[in-house]
């Protein structure tokens, strides 16, 4: 049977299907109907017929009458739509975001000549001879000391500081750039703030690598003051904190702004900023010896959160959370792989929850990070389902398929997202150990998957070092020894 709109979403987020993955599935289906027929390079094409089968061969016909009934109840007869719309409008006004105003003052022709003359000198170390990052910073600081009023008119935020940062990444003197950013922030904050969220991300990544972590919180100030100015930059930090086991920093970043991001008309997919708060809400009760009182408190807390985001459809049902915890802490699950669509979904849902518990207990991961790693793996496992296929064998991996998947899933305008890509490969490394422990993998299969992960990781790591300083937080996998060589 088709997953009902008001049922718990199969991804394990704790939200109703209609408020979670329904739109993604609908959008994917629409894209598939309009996409070119050439699927070369896609995940299911790379897999060929190795375990994938057309859905029509195994899926039952679904009742259009039942689906219509569910739609009708949701939109016409449940009595909540009007109230929900009203509350959403109310919260949108309540959590409106402060707008950032970029100000570059007008200057005289004589002052513009000073700026132009400086750029003429600056280009000798910035362009013609290749970037000399040390000398670039010296010239910038010299100008700032002598012409404080004209600093915004250099327009360093348009390109120069980003190119200088990139050049420093290729050296062993990155701390020089960090010291400059702190100086620039302290003395020319108005100019700094024009691209301050980018610069503050550089500072956060540096202190995440070297410490002390206490320094990081101060660099959340622009994100807190102008939450929806650059949601992509906020998400970069969210992904970084999830991937590196820093739940406290993640919650500190989002706690006072997640509702602003969710209700902002400028943010697409604002629920992604609510989910970490929701996870922080229920994972504090997640333990093997949870009590009935824990479940009661959890339901109260999730209900309070649900009232703040009524349109998200957070599940507050006691039975749901009891089952959720039971699956996380179960000793195992049925190894019999099902042959129906819903059966496959349910199988992977249990794998996801059980693997989350494994990562928390065996790899010392905080719950939010363990959940993130487990979801990365299960998104890969379920990908053929979104491509209109169903899987005959549950755990299929090859270096070629993983390569295609990374390129397709973590792509950016230029290159790939290095942090999620490395987290995905590290998650698969642990997943190989998990599958062997659960007797779902042989030693040879574990070795082969780890070998593929390590080879791909080295490529992603080399690319990431050119773009993000935080890449070095993941260098352990590149040098890890693969045990149990067949």
Short mmCIF file of C-alpha atoms in Angstrom, two decimals:
data_model
loop_
_atom_site.label_atom_id
_atom_site.label_comp_id
_atom_site.label_asym_id
_atom_site.label_seq_id
_atom_site.Cartn_x
_atom_site.Cartn_y
_atom_site.Cartn_z
CA UNK A 1 0.00 0.00 0.00
CA UNK A 2 1.13 3.55 -0.69
CA UNK A 3 2.46 5.51 2.27
CA UNK A 4 -0.33 7.74 3.54
CA UNK A 5 0.19 11.48 3.67
CA UNK A 6 -0.44 11.60 7.42
CA UNK A 7 1.73 8.61 8.31
CA UNK A 8 5.24 8.85 9.75
CA UNK A 9 7.71 9.57 6.97
CA UNK A 10 9.84 6.63 5.92
CA UNK A 11 13.06 8.64 6.34
CA UNK A 12 12.76 8.55 10.13
CA UNK A 13 12.70 12.32 10.59
CA UNK A 14 9.78 12.22 13.00
CA UNK A 15 7.56 14.24 10.66
CA UNK A 16 4.50 13.24 8.72
CA UNK A 17 5.10 12.13 5.15
CA UNK A 18 3.15 15.09 3.71
CA UNK A 19 5.43 17.51 5.59
CA UNK A 20 8.68 15.75 4.79
CA UNK A 21 9.54 13.73 1.69
CA UNK A 22 6.26 13.91 -0.27
CA UNK A 23 7.21 17.09 -2.12
CA UNK A 24 10.66 15.71 -2.90
CA UNK A 25 9.19 12.54 -4.35
CA UNK A 26 6.64 14.50 -6.38
CA UNK A 27 9.32 16.83 -7.69
CA UNK A 28 11.52 13.85 -8.57
CA UNK A 29 8.68 12.17 -10.44
CA UNK A 30 7.96 15.36 -12.37
CA UNK A 31 11.62 15.72 -13.26
CA UNK A 32 11.76 12.12 -14.41
CA UNK A 33 8.79 12.66 -16.71
CA UNK A 34 10.45 15.65 -18.35
CA UNK A 35 14.09 14.51 -18.22
CA UNK A 36 16.02 13.37 -21.33
CA UNK A 37 16.05 9.65 -21.92
CA UNK A 38 19.84 9.52 -21.91
CA UNK A 39 20.69 8.38 -18.39
CA UNK A 40 24.38 7.67 -18.95
CA UNK A 41 26.38 8.16 -15.78
CA UNK A 42 23.40 7.92 -13.44
CA UNK A 43 23.43 5.59 -10.47
CA UNK A 44 20.92 3.03 -11.72
CA UNK A 45 22.49 3.07 -15.20
CA UNK A 46 25.87 2.35 -13.69
CA UNK A 47 24.36 -0.55 -11.78
CA UNK A 48 22.70 -1.97 -14.88
CA UNK A 49 20.67 -5.07 -14.08
CA UNK A 50 22.75 -6.03 -11.06
CA UNK A 51 20.00 -6.21 -8.51
CA UNK A 52 17.56 -3.63 -9.87
CA UNK A 53 14.21 -4.49 -11.30
CA UNK A 54 11.37 -2.45 -12.81
CA UNK A 55 8.84 -1.49 -10.18
CA UNK A 56 5.95 -2.78 -12.28
CA UNK A 57 7.24 -6.31 -11.82
CA UNK A 58 6.93 -6.25 -8.04
CA UNK A 59 4.68 -3.40 -6.97
CA UNK A 60 0.97 -3.85 -6.59
CA UNK A 61 -1.44 -1.45 -8.25
CA UNK A 62 -2.43 1.28 -5.82
CA UNK A 63 -5.97 2.38 -5.07
CA UNK A 64 -6.65 5.78 -6.59
CA UNK A 65 -9.84 5.97 -4.52
CA UNK A 66 -7.90 5.56 -1.30
CA UNK A 67 -5.35 8.18 -2.35
CA UNK A 68 -8.14 10.61 -3.26
CA UNK A 69 -9.72 10.01 0.11
CA UNK A 70 -6.45 10.79 1.90
CA UNK A 71 -6.03 13.97 -0.15
CA UNK A 72 -9.59 15.05 0.62
CA UNK A 73 -9.21 14.50 4.31
CA UNK A 74 -6.01 16.49 4.36
CA UNK A 75 -7.27 19.51 2.49
CA UNK A 76 -11.04 19.66 2.92
CA UNK A 77 -12.33 17.68 5.85
CA UNK A 78 -9.73 17.58 8.61
CA UNK A 79 -10.72 21.04 9.86
CA UNK A 80 -7.09 22.18 10.32
CA UNK A 81 -6.20 23.91 7.09
CA UNK A 82 -7.65 27.33 7.92
CA UNK A 83 -6.21 27.37 11.43
CA UNK A 84 -2.87 26.12 10.15
CA UNK A 85 -2.68 28.81 7.50
CA UNK A 86 -3.56 31.46 10.06
CA UNK A 87 -0.90 30.30 12.49
CA UNK A 88 1.71 30.11 9.74
CA UNK A 89 0.96 33.70 8.76
CA UNK A 90 1.18 34.76 12.40
CA UNK A 91 4.56 33.07 12.89
CA UNK A 92 5.88 34.51 9.63
CA UNK A 93 5.32 38.00 11.03
CA UNK A 94 6.56 37.08 14.50
CA UNK A 95 9.83 35.66 13.19
CA UNK A 96 10.55 38.15 10.45
CA UNK A 97 14.25 38.68 9.77
CA UNK A 98 16.26 41.86 10.01
CA UNK A 99 17.45 42.96 6.58
CA UNK A 100 21.10 43.71 5.90
CA UNK A 101 21.81 46.98 4.11
CA UNK A 102 25.02 47.07 2.14
CA UNK A 103 26.43 50.59 2.19
CA UNK A 104 29.30 51.82 0.01
CA UNK A 105 29.71 55.60 0.46
CA UNK A 106 30.00 58.00 -2.45
CA UNK A 107 33.49 59.47 -2.82
CA UNK A 108 35.01 62.37 -4.70
CA UNK A 109 37.03 62.08 -7.89
CA UNK A 110 40.17 62.85 -5.93
CA UNK A 111 39.40 60.03 -3.50
CA UNK A 112 38.65 57.68 -6.38
CA UNK A 113 42.09 58.49 -7.78
CA UNK A 114 43.63 57.32 -4.49
CA UNK A 115 41.72 54.04 -4.78
CA UNK A 116 42.71 53.58 -8.44
CA UNK A 117 46.37 54.29 -7.71
CA UNK A 118 46.36 51.68 -4.95
CA UNK A 119 44.81 49.08 -7.25
CA UNK A 120 47.53 49.75 -9.82
CA UNK A 121 50.16 48.82 -7.22
CA UNK A 122 48.08 45.98 -5.81
CA UNK A 123 47.74 44.25 -9.18
CA UNK A 124 51.48 43.75 -9.38
CA UNK A 125 51.22 41.15 -6.60
CA UNK A 126 47.61 40.13 -7.17
CA UNK A 127 47.53 39.44 -10.90
CA UNK A 128 50.61 39.93 -13.03
CA UNK A 129 53.06 37.92 -10.95
CA UNK A 130 50.51 35.52 -9.55
CA UNK A 131 49.02 36.04 -6.13
CA UNK A 132 51.52 36.77 -3.40
CA UNK A 133 49.08 36.48 -0.47
CA UNK A 134 51.45 37.84 2.18
CA UNK A 135 52.25 40.93 0.16
CA UNK A 136 48.56 41.39 -0.72
CA UNK A 137 47.63 41.61 2.95
CA UNK A 138 50.46 44.00 3.65
CA UNK A 139 49.20 46.38 0.94
CA UNK A 140 45.62 46.13 2.17
CA UNK A 141 46.57 46.90 5.76
CA UNK A 142 48.76 49.80 4.64
CA UNK A 143 45.83 51.32 2.73
CA UNK A 144 43.47 50.77 5.66
CA UNK A 145 45.80 52.60 8.03
CA UNK A 146 46.22 55.55 5.69
CA UNK A 147 42.71 55.82 4.22
CA UNK A 148 40.21 54.44 6.71
CA UNK A 149 37.26 56.23 5.11
CA UNK A 150 37.95 54.68 1.69
CA UNK A 151 38.23 51.03 2.77
CA UNK A 152 34.68 50.10 1.58
CA UNK A 153 35.47 51.61 -1.84
CA UNK A 154 38.21 49.06 -2.47
CA UNK A 155 35.45 46.48 -3.01
CA UNK A 156 37.65 43.75 -1.56
CA UNK A 157 34.52 41.72 -0.87
CA UNK A 158 33.80 41.20 -4.57
CA UNK A 159 36.80 39.00 -5.30
CA UNK A 160 40.12 39.91 -3.75
CA UNK A 161 39.76 38.44 -0.25
CA UNK A 162 38.31 35.20 -1.61
CA UNK A 163 41.24 34.77 -4.00
CA UNK A 164 43.71 35.57 -1.24
CA UNK A 165 42.09 33.02 1.07
CA UNK A 166 42.31 30.41 -1.67
CA UNK A 167 45.99 31.20 -2.17
CA UNK A 168 46.69 30.84 1.56
CA UNK A 169 45.05 27.39 1.52
CA UNK A 170 47.92 26.22 -0.66
CA UNK A 171 50.51 27.36 1.89
CA UNK A 172 51.42 26.49 5.47
CA UNK A 173 50.75 30.08 6.58
CA UNK A 174 46.96 30.04 6.78
CA UNK A 175 47.13 31.46 10.30
CA UNK A 176 48.42 34.71 8.79
CA UNK A 177 45.17 35.05 6.86
CA UNK A 178 43.15 34.24 9.99
CA UNK A 179 44.98 36.92 11.96
CA UNK A 180 44.23 39.41 9.19
CA UNK A 181 40.51 38.52 9.21
CA UNK A 182 40.31 39.07 12.96
CA UNK A 183 42.08 42.42 12.62
CA UNK A 184 39.84 43.44 9.72
CA UNK A 185 36.73 42.39 11.67
CA UNK A 186 37.75 44.37 14.75
CA UNK A 187 38.70 47.57 12.94
CA UNK A 188 36.46 47.70 9.86
CA UNK A 189 33.42 45.68 10.84
CA UNK A 190 30.96 47.53 8.57
CA UNK A 191 33.06 46.70 5.52
CA UNK A 192 33.85 43.21 6.84
CA UNK A 193 30.15 42.45 7.36
CA UNK A 194 29.33 42.83 3.65
CA UNK A 195 30.71 39.30 3.20
CA UNK A 196 31.12 38.62 6.89
CA UNK A 197 29.27 35.31 6.88
CA UNK A 198 31.88 33.87 4.52
CA UNK A 199 34.76 35.30 6.53
CA UNK A 200 33.27 34.14 9.81
CA UNK A 201 32.94 30.65 8.36
CA UNK A 202 36.69 30.70 7.66
CA UNK A 203 37.28 31.66 11.29
CA UNK A 204 34.92 28.97 12.59
CA UNK A 205 36.65 26.29 10.53
CA UNK A 206 40.09 27.38 11.73
CA UNK A 207 39.13 27.23 15.40
CA UNK A 208 37.30 23.96 14.85
CA UNK A 209 40.61 22.51 13.68
CA UNK A 210 42.97 24.15 16.17
CA UNK A 211 40.78 25.25 19.05
CA UNK A 212 39.82 26.59 21.40
CA UNK A 213 36.22 25.87 20.48
CA UNK A 214 35.07 28.57 22.87
CA UNK A 215 36.28 31.11 20.31
CA UNK A 216 33.74 29.90 17.77
CA UNK A 217 30.54 31.17 19.37
CA UNK A 218 31.43 34.84 18.85
CA UNK A 219 31.51 34.28 15.10
CA UNK A 220 27.82 33.38 15.03
CA UNK A 221 26.82 37.00 15.59
CA UNK A 222 26.14 37.91 11.94
CA UNK A 223 24.21 34.67 11.40
CA UNK A 224 22.07 35.49 14.42
CA UNK A 225 21.50 39.11 13.44
CA UNK A 226 20.65 38.45 9.77
CA UNK A 227 19.48 34.81 9.69
CA UNK A 228 18.13 34.63 6.15
CA UNK A 229 20.71 36.79 4.43
CA UNK A 230 22.75 33.77 3.29
CA UNK A 231 21.02 30.50 4.20
CA UNK A 232 23.46 28.51 2.04
CA UNK A 233 26.30 29.67 4.27
CA UNK A 234 24.31 28.69 7.35
CA UNK A 235 23.80 25.25 5.84
CA UNK A 236 27.54 24.89 5.21
CA UNK A 237 28.08 25.29 8.96
CA UNK A 238 25.17 22.98 9.79
CA UNK A 239 26.66 20.23 7.61
CA UNK A 240 30.13 20.85 9.05
CA UNK A 241 28.99 20.57 12.67
CA UNK A 242 26.90 17.47 11.97
CA UNK A 243 29.76 15.81 10.13
CA UNK A 244 32.38 16.55 12.80
CA UNK A 245 30.51 15.57 15.95
CA UNK A 246 29.83 19.09 17.24
CA UNK A 247 26.17 19.04 18.24
CA UNK A 248 26.60 21.74 20.88
CA UNK A 249 27.91 24.20 18.29
CA UNK A 250 25.16 23.21 15.89
CA UNK A 251 22.41 23.89 18.42
CA UNK A 252 24.13 27.11 19.52
CA UNK A 253 24.10 28.32 15.91
CA UNK A 254 20.45 27.45 15.25
CA UNK A 255 18.66 27.73 18.57
CA UNK A 256 17.67 31.38 18.20
CA UNK A 257 17.28 31.53 14.42
CA UNK A 258 15.76 28.26 13.19
CA UNK A 259 12.22 29.68 13.28
CA UNK A 260 13.34 32.79 11.41
CA UNK A 261 14.87 30.60 8.72
CA UNK A 262 11.85 28.34 8.57
CA UNK A 263 9.35 31.16 8.13
CA UNK A 264 11.45 33.37 5.87
CA UNK A 265 10.14 33.81 2.33
CA UNK A 266 13.78 34.06 1.22
CA UNK A 267 14.67 30.52 2.35
CA UNK A 268 13.86 27.44 0.31
CA UNK A 269 13.72 24.24 2.33
CA UNK A 270 13.70 25.93 5.73
CA UNK A 271 12.71 22.70 7.46
CA UNK A 272 16.37 21.61 7.18
CA UNK A 273 17.13 24.13 9.92
CA UNK A 274 14.35 22.85 12.17
CA UNK A 275 15.40 19.20 12.02
CA UNK A 276 18.58 19.59 14.16
CA UNK A 277 16.51 21.32 16.84
CA UNK A 278 13.96 18.54 16.68
CA UNK A 279 16.75 15.96 16.94
CA UNK A 280 18.22 17.75 19.92
CA UNK A 281 14.75 17.66 21.45
CA UNK A 282 14.22 13.91 21.25
CA UNK A 283 17.77 12.57 21.41
CA UNK A 284 18.22 13.84 24.96
CA UNK A 285 15.76 11.12 25.98
CA UNK A 286 17.34 8.46 23.76
CA UNK A 287 18.96 5.79 25.93
CA UNK A 288 18.71 2.05 26.40
CA UNK A 289 17.01 2.28 29.77
CA UNK A 290 14.51 4.96 28.78
CA UNK A 291 11.47 5.11 31.05
CA UNK A 292 7.80 5.79 30.54
CA UNK A 293 8.42 9.24 32.03
CA UNK A 294 11.09 9.86 29.39
CA UNK A 295 8.57 9.11 26.65
CA UNK A 296 5.98 11.35 28.32
CA UNK A 297 8.48 14.20 28.52
CA UNK A 298 9.54 13.60 24.93
CA UNK A 299 5.95 13.82 23.73
CA UNK A 300 5.45 17.05 25.66
CA UNK A 301 8.60 18.57 24.19
CA UNK A 302 7.83 17.52 20.62
CA UNK A 303 4.29 18.87 21.02
CA UNK A 304 5.69 22.22 22.15
CA UNK A 305 8.01 22.28 19.13
CA UNK A 306 5.17 21.22 16.84
CA UNK A 307 3.10 24.19 17.98
CA UNK A 308 5.88 26.50 16.78
CA UNK A 309 5.99 24.85 13.35
CA UNK A 310 2.46 23.46 12.89
CA UNK A 311 2.82 23.16 9.12
CA UNK A 312 5.78 20.81 9.48
CA UNK A 313 3.64 17.96 10.83
CA UNK A 314 5.95 16.76 13.60
CA UNK A 315 4.71 13.48 15.06
CA UNK A 316 3.91 13.63 18.77
CA UNK A 317 2.46 10.13 19.07
CA UNK A 318 3.76 8.15 22.01
CA UNK A 319 3.71 4.80 20.19
CA UNK A 320 5.79 6.23 17.35
CA UNK A 321 8.60 7.29 19.66
CA UNK A 322 8.53 4.07 21.64
CA UNK A 323 8.90 2.09 18.42
CA UNK A 324 11.62 4.46 17.25
CA UNK A 325 13.72 3.88 20.36
CA UNK A 326 13.09 0.15 20.28
CA UNK A 327 14.43 -0.05 16.74
CA UNK A 328 17.54 1.95 17.67
CA UNK A 329 18.40 -0.27 20.62
CA UNK A 330 17.22 -3.62 19.28
CA UNK A 331 19.78 -6.41 19.22
CA UNK A 332 19.18 -6.84 15.51
CA UNK A 333 16.50 -7.05 12.88
CA UNK A 334 15.24 -9.59 10.40
CA UNK A 335 17.83 -10.40 7.76
CA UNK A 336 15.14 -11.57 5.36
CA UNK A 337 15.12 -9.01 2.56
CA UNK A 338 11.57 -8.23 1.35
CA UNK A 339 10.35 -8.21 -2.23
CA UNK A 340 7.90 -5.32 -2.14
CA UNK A 341 8.42 -1.58 -2.30
CA UNK A 342 7.04 -0.85 1.15
CA UNK A 343 8.89 -3.83 2.56
CA UNK A 344 12.18 -2.52 1.19
CA UNK A 345 11.49 0.93 2.62
CA UNK A 346 10.70 -0.51 6.02
CA UNK A 347 13.82 -2.69 5.92
CA UNK A 348 16.08 0.27 5.20
CA UNK A 349 14.27 2.37 7.81
CA UNK A 350 15.17 -0.20 10.44
CA UNK A 351 18.74 -0.42 9.15
CA UNK A 352 19.00 3.37 9.42
CA UNK A 353 17.80 3.44 13.04
CA UNK A 354 19.83 0.42 14.13
CA UNK A 355 22.99 1.76 12.47
CA UNK A 356 22.44 5.09 14.24
CA UNK A 357 22.53 3.27 17.57
CA UNK A 358 25.64 1.36 16.49
CA UNK A 359 27.51 4.57 15.65
CA UNK A 360 26.55 6.18 18.94
CA UNK A 361 27.54 3.20 21.05
CA UNK A 362 30.57 1.89 19.14
CA UNK A 363 32.07 4.98 17.49
CA UNK A 364 31.42 7.52 20.26
CA UNK A 365 29.35 9.71 17.97
CA UNK A 366 26.90 12.20 19.38
CA UNK A 367 23.35 11.32 18.43
CA UNK A 368 22.91 14.03 15.79
CA UNK A 369 26.14 13.03 14.04
CA UNK A 370 25.28 9.35 14.24
CA UNK A 371 21.88 10.10 12.72
CA UNK A 372 23.51 12.19 9.97
CA UNK A 373 25.98 9.45 9.03
CA UNK A 374 23.29 6.77 9.05
CA UNK A 375 21.00 8.90 6.87
CA UNK A 376 23.82 9.45 4.34
CA UNK A 377 24.21 5.70 3.96
CA UNK A 378 20.52 4.96 3.73
CA UNK A 379 19.93 7.74 1.21
CA UNK A 380 22.41 5.89 -0.99
CA UNK A 381 20.75 2.54 -0.40
CA UNK A 382 17.30 3.93 -1.25
CA UNK A 383 18.40 5.90 -4.31
CA UNK A 384 17.28 3.22 -6.82
CA UNK A 385 13.75 3.50 -5.42
CA UNK A 386 13.61 7.17 -6.38
CA UNK A 387 14.78 6.18 -9.85
CA UNK A 388 11.72 3.93 -10.27
CA UNK A 389 13.49 0.68 -9.42
CA UNK A 390 13.32 -1.81 -6.63
CA UNK A 391 16.23 -3.67 -5.11
CA UNK A 392 16.57 -7.42 -5.03
CA UNK A 393 19.71 -7.49 -2.87
CA UNK A 394 20.03 -5.03 0.01
CA UNK A 395 23.70 -4.02 0.10
CA UNK A 396 25.37 -3.45 -3.26
CA UNK A 397 28.53 -1.38 -3.50
CA UNK A 398 31.16 -0.80 -6.12
CA UNK A 399 33.69 1.95 -6.55
CA UNK A 400 32.14 2.92 -9.88
CA UNK A 401 28.64 3.25 -8.42
CA UNK A 402 29.90 5.24 -5.44
CA UNK A 403 31.84 7.54 -7.75
CA UNK A 404 28.72 8.23 -9.83
CA UNK A 405 26.62 8.76 -6.73
CA UNK A 406 28.99 11.30 -5.18
CA UNK A 407 29.21 13.27 -8.41
CA UNK A 408 25.44 13.30 -8.76
CA UNK A 409 24.41 13.88 -5.14
CA UNK A 410 27.01 16.29 -3.78
CA UNK A 411 27.63 18.46 -6.81
CA UNK A 412 28.09 22.22 -6.56
CA UNK A 413 28.27 24.83 -9.28
CA UNK A 414 31.99 24.07 -9.45
CA UNK A 415 33.12 20.68 -8.15
CA UNK A 416 31.50 18.80 -5.28
CA UNK A 417 30.66 19.49 -1.65
CA UNK A 418 33.73 18.07 0.06
CA UNK A 419 32.45 17.90 3.65
CA UNK A 420 29.26 15.87 2.97
CA UNK A 421 31.17 13.71 0.46
CA UNK A 422 33.86 12.81 2.98
CA UNK A 423 31.25 12.24 5.70
CA UNK A 424 29.42 9.89 3.33
CA UNK A 425 32.57 7.86 2.64
CA UNK A 426 33.49 7.74 6.32
CA UNK A 427 29.93 6.59 7.09
CA UNK A 428 30.28 3.78 4.54
CA UNK A 429 33.59 2.78 6.12
CA UNK A 430 31.81 2.28 9.44
CA UNK A 431 28.85 0.69 7.68
CA UNK A 432 31.14 -2.03 6.30
CA UNK A 433 32.17 -2.86 9.87
CA UNK A 434 28.54 -2.78 10.99
CA UNK A 435 27.39 -5.15 8.23
CA UNK A 436 30.16 -7.63 9.02
CA UNK A 437 29.26 -7.50 12.73
CA UNK A 438 25.61 -8.15 11.85
CA UNK A 439 26.73 -11.07 9.65
CA UNK A 440 25.35 -9.35 6.56
CA UNK A 441 28.84 -8.96 5.04
CA UNK A 442 31.74 -11.34 4.64
CA UNK A 443 35.25 -10.23 5.56
CA UNK A 444 36.02 -9.94 1.86
CA UNK A 445 33.00 -7.72 1.23
CA UNK A 446 33.99 -5.51 4.16
CA UNK A 447 37.52 -5.22 2.83
CA UNK A 448 36.36 -4.35 -0.69
CA UNK A 449 33.97 -1.64 0.47
CA UNK A 450 36.59 -0.09 2.75
CA UNK A 451 39.13 -0.16 -0.07
CA UNK A 452 36.72 1.63 -2.43
CA UNK A 453 35.91 4.21 0.24
CA UNK A 454 39.57 4.90 0.92
CA UNK A 455 40.48 5.30 -2.75
CA UNK A 456 37.58 7.68 -3.40
CA UNK A 457 38.25 9.51 -0.15
CA UNK A 458 41.79 10.40 -1.19
CA UNK A 459 40.47 12.02 -4.36
CA UNK A 460 37.75 13.98 -2.54
CA UNK A 461 40.20 14.99 0.19
CA UNK A 462 42.69 16.37 -2.34
CA UNK A 463 39.95 18.44 -3.97
CA UNK A 464 38.58 19.64 -0.66
CA UNK A 465 41.95 20.91 0.57
CA UNK A 466 41.92 23.44 -2.26
CA UNK A 467 38.62 24.94 -1.10
CA UNK A 468 37.97 24.41 2.61
CA UNK A 469 40.31 24.50 5.56
CA UNK A 470 38.04 22.17 7.56
CA UNK A 471 38.88 19.36 5.13
CA UNK A 472 41.86 18.45 7.31
CA UNK A 473 39.45 17.33 10.04
CA UNK A 474 38.81 14.22 7.94
CA UNK A 475 42.36 13.12 7.12
CA UNK A 476 42.18 10.03 9.36
CA UNK A 477 40.42 7.88 6.77
CA UNK A 478 43.11 8.47 4.13
CA UNK A 479 45.74 6.79 6.33
CA UNK A 480 43.56 4.23 8.12
CA UNK A 481 44.69 0.64 7.89
CA UNK A 482 42.22 -1.78 6.33
CA UNK A 483 42.21 -4.85 8.53
CA UNK A 484 41.00 -8.34 7.68
CA UNK A 485 42.66 -8.37 4.26
CA UNK A 486 41.24 -11.38 2.40
#
